[in-house]
Amino acid sequence: MQAIRHKTLFLALFVFAAGFAGSAFAQRDCSGCTAIYDHCMAQPDADQGLCAREHNRCAEPINCPLMPEF
């Protein structure tokens, strides 16, 4: 009976740790990609489609939301 409790506790801790690690991995920082877009759009001859494409090149590999390229 004691062995079952230890195994159950170990399993519960393992599941909790795996869930915590997964949620930490899922968090991403998209601010760098947004800064690329903002800097591009601040230019006098800015083209929204080209700026969105630059943002998307940054954002796609790190699973950030993409912008429409009109």
JSON list of C-alpha atoms in Angstrom, two decimals:
[
{"chain": "A", "resi": 1, "resn": "MET", "atom": "CA", "xyz": [0.00, 0.00, 0.00]},
{"chain": "A", "resi": 2, "resn": "GLN", "atom": "CA", "xyz": [2.85, 2.38, 0.83]},
{"chain": "A", "resi": 3, "resn": "ALA", "atom": "CA", "xyz": [4.47, 1.73, -2.56]},
{"chain": "A", "resi": 4, "resn": "ILE", "atom": "CA", "xyz": [1.25, 2.64, -4.38]},
{"chain": "A", "resi": 5, "resn": "ARG", "atom": "CA", "xyz": [1.07, 6.00, -2.57]},
{"chain": "A", "resi": 6, "resn": "HIS", "atom": "CA", "xyz": [4.67, 6.79, -3.47]},
{"chain": "A", "resi": 7, "resn": "LYS", "atom": "CA", "xyz": [4.08, 5.91, -7.12]},
{"chain": "A", "resi": 8, "resn": "THR", "atom": "CA", "xyz": [0.88, 7.98, -7.20]},
{"chain": "A", "resi": 9, "resn": "LEU", "atom": "CA", "xyz": [2.61, 10.95, -5.63]},
{"chain": "A", "resi": 10, "resn": "PHE", "atom": "CA", "xyz": [5.53, 10.64, -8.05]},
{"chain": "A", "resi": 11, "resn": "LEU", "atom": "CA", "xyz": [3.16, 10.45, -11.01]},
{"chain": "A", "resi": 12, "resn": "ALA", "atom": "CA", "xyz": [1.20, 13.49, -9.82]},
{"chain": "A", "resi": 13, "resn": "LEU", "atom": "CA", "xyz": [4.39, 15.53, -9.38]},
{"chain": "A", "resi": 14, "resn": "PHE", "atom": "CA", "xyz": [5.64, 14.44, -12.81]},
{"chain": "A", "resi": 15, "resn": "VAL", "atom": "CA", "xyz": [2.39, 15.46, -14.50]},
{"chain": "A", "resi": 16, "resn": "PHE", "atom": "CA", "xyz": [2.42, 18.82, -12.70]},
{"chain": "A", "resi": 17, "resn": "ALA", "atom": "CA", "xyz": [6.04, 19.49, -13.69]},
{"chain": "A", "resi": 18, "resn": "ALA", "atom": "CA", "xyz": [5.41, 18.52, -17.30]},
{"chain": "A", "resi": 19, "resn": "GLY", "atom": "CA", "xyz": [2.39, 20.81, -17.47]},
{"chain": "A", "resi": 20, "resn": "PHE", "atom": "CA", "xyz": [4.31, 23.68, -15.92]},
{"chain": "A", "resi": 21, "resn": "ALA", "atom": "CA", "xyz": [7.22, 23.23, -18.34]},
{"chain": "A", "resi": 22, "resn": "GLY", "atom": "CA", "xyz": [4.83, 23.02, -21.28]},
{"chain": "A", "resi": 23, "resn": "SER", "atom": "CA", "xyz": [3.06, 26.24, -20.36]},
{"chain": "A", "resi": 24, "resn": "ALA", "atom": "CA", "xyz": [6.38, 28.04, -19.86]},
{"chain": "A", "resi": 25, "resn": "PHE", "atom": "CA", "xyz": [7.55, 26.83, -23.28]},
{"chain": "A", "resi": 26, "resn": "ALA", "atom": "CA", "xyz": [4.31, 27.98, -24.90]},
{"chain": "A", "resi": 27, "resn": "GLN", "atom": "CA", "xyz": [4.86, 31.56, -23.78]},
{"chain": "A", "resi": 28, "resn": "ARG", "atom": "CA", "xyz": [6.64, 33.59, -26.40]},
{"chain": "A", "resi": 29, "resn": "ASP", "atom": "CA", "xyz": [7.86, 37.11, -26.77]},
{"chain": "A", "resi": 30, "resn": "CYS", "atom": "CA", "xyz": [6.52, 38.67, -29.95]},
{"chain": "A", "resi": 31, "resn": "SER", "atom": "CA", "xyz": [7.60, 42.19, -29.06]},
{"chain": "A", "resi": 32, "resn": "GLY", "atom": "CA", "xyz": [10.70, 42.04, -31.26]},
{"chain": "A", "resi": 33, "resn": "CYS", "atom": "CA", "xyz": [8.58, 41.20, -34.30]},
{"chain": "A", "resi": 34, "resn": "THR", "atom": "CA", "xyz": [6.14, 43.98, -33.45]},
{"chain": "A", "resi": 35, "resn": "ALA", "atom": "CA", "xyz": [9.05, 46.41, -33.14]},
{"chain": "A", "resi": 36, "resn": "ILE", "atom": "CA", "xyz": [10.22, 45.41, -36.64]},
{"chain": "A", "resi": 37, "resn": "TYR", "atom": "CA", "xyz": [6.74, 46.20, -37.98]},
{"chain": "A", "resi": 38, "resn": "ASP", "atom": "CA", "xyz": [6.49, 49.49, -36.07]},
{"chain": "A", "resi": 39, "resn": "HIS", "atom": "CA", "xyz": [9.93, 50.62, -37.25]},
{"chain": "A", "resi": 40, "resn": "CYS", "atom": "CA", "xyz": [9.08, 49.73, -40.84]},
{"chain": "A", "resi": 41, "resn": "MET", "atom": "CA", "xyz": [5.75, 51.59, -40.72]},
{"chain": "A", "resi": 42, "resn": "ALA", "atom": "CA", "xyz": [7.46, 54.68, -39.25]},
{"chain": "A", "resi": 43, "resn": "GLN", "atom": "CA", "xyz": [9.42, 55.15, -42.49]},
{"chain": "A", "resi": 44, "resn": "PRO", "atom": "CA", "xyz": [8.15, 57.90, -44.82]},
{"chain": "A", "resi": 45, "resn": "ASP", "atom": "CA", "xyz": [7.60, 55.54, -47.74]},
{"chain": "A", "resi": 46, "resn": "ALA", "atom": "CA", "xyz": [6.21, 52.66, -45.65]},
{"chain": "A", "resi": 47, "resn": "ASP", "atom": "CA", "xyz": [4.27, 49.92, -47.40]},
{"chain": "A", "resi": 48, "resn": "GLN", "atom": "CA", "xyz": [1.96, 48.01, -45.06]},
{"chain": "A", "resi": 49, "resn": "GLY", "atom": "CA", "xyz": [2.26, 44.80, -47.07]},
{"chain": "A", "resi": 50, "resn": "LEU", "atom": "CA", "xyz": [6.06, 44.81, -47.01]},
{"chain": "A", "resi": 51, "resn": "CYS", "atom": "CA", "xyz": [6.13, 45.70, -43.31]},
{"chain": "A", "resi": 52, "resn": "ALA", "atom": "CA", "xyz": [3.69, 42.90, -42.55]},
{"chain": "A", "resi": 53, "resn": "ARG", "atom": "CA", "xyz": [5.85, 40.47, -44.55]},
{"chain": "A", "resi": 54, "resn": "GLU", "atom": "CA", "xyz": [8.93, 41.45, -42.51]},
{"chain": "A", "resi": 55, "resn": "HIS", "atom": "CA", "xyz": [6.93, 40.99, -39.31]},
{"chain": "A", "resi": 56, "resn": "ASN", "atom": "CA", "xyz": [5.68, 37.60, -40.46]},
{"chain": "A", "resi": 57, "resn": "ARG", "atom": "CA", "xyz": [9.20, 36.41, -41.30]},
{"chain": "A", "resi": 58, "resn": "CYS", "atom": "CA", "xyz": [10.12, 37.12, -37.70]},
{"chain": "A", "resi": 59, "resn": "ALA", "atom": "CA", "xyz": [6.86, 35.89, -36.16]},
{"chain": "A", "resi": 60, "resn": "GLU", "atom": "CA", "xyz": [6.26, 32.60, -37.95]},
{"chain": "A", "resi": 61, "resn": "PRO", "atom": "CA", "xyz": [9.26, 30.63, -36.59]},
{"chain": "A", "resi": 62, "resn": "ILE", "atom": "CA", "xyz": [8.35, 31.52, -33.00]},
{"chain": "A", "resi": 63, "resn": "ASN", "atom": "CA", "xyz": [4.59, 30.92, -33.46]},
{"chain": "A", "resi": 64, "resn": "CYS", "atom": "CA", "xyz": [3.51, 34.53, -33.02]},
{"chain": "A", "resi": 65, "resn": "PRO", "atom": "CA", "xyz": [0.31, 35.80, -34.67]},
{"chain": "A", "resi": 66, "resn": "LEU", "atom": "CA", "xyz": [0.83, 36.74, -38.31]},
{"chain": "A", "resi": 67, "resn": "MET", "atom": "CA", "xyz": [-0.32, 39.98, -39.96]},
{"chain": "A", "resi": 68, "resn": "PRO", "atom": "CA", "xyz": [-2.24, 40.06, -43.24]},
{"chain": "A", "resi": 69, "resn": "GLU", "atom": "CA", "xyz": [-0.05, 41.00, -46.22]},
{"chain": "A", "resi": 70, "resn": "PHE", "atom": "CA", "xyz": [-2.30, 43.14, -48.42]}
]
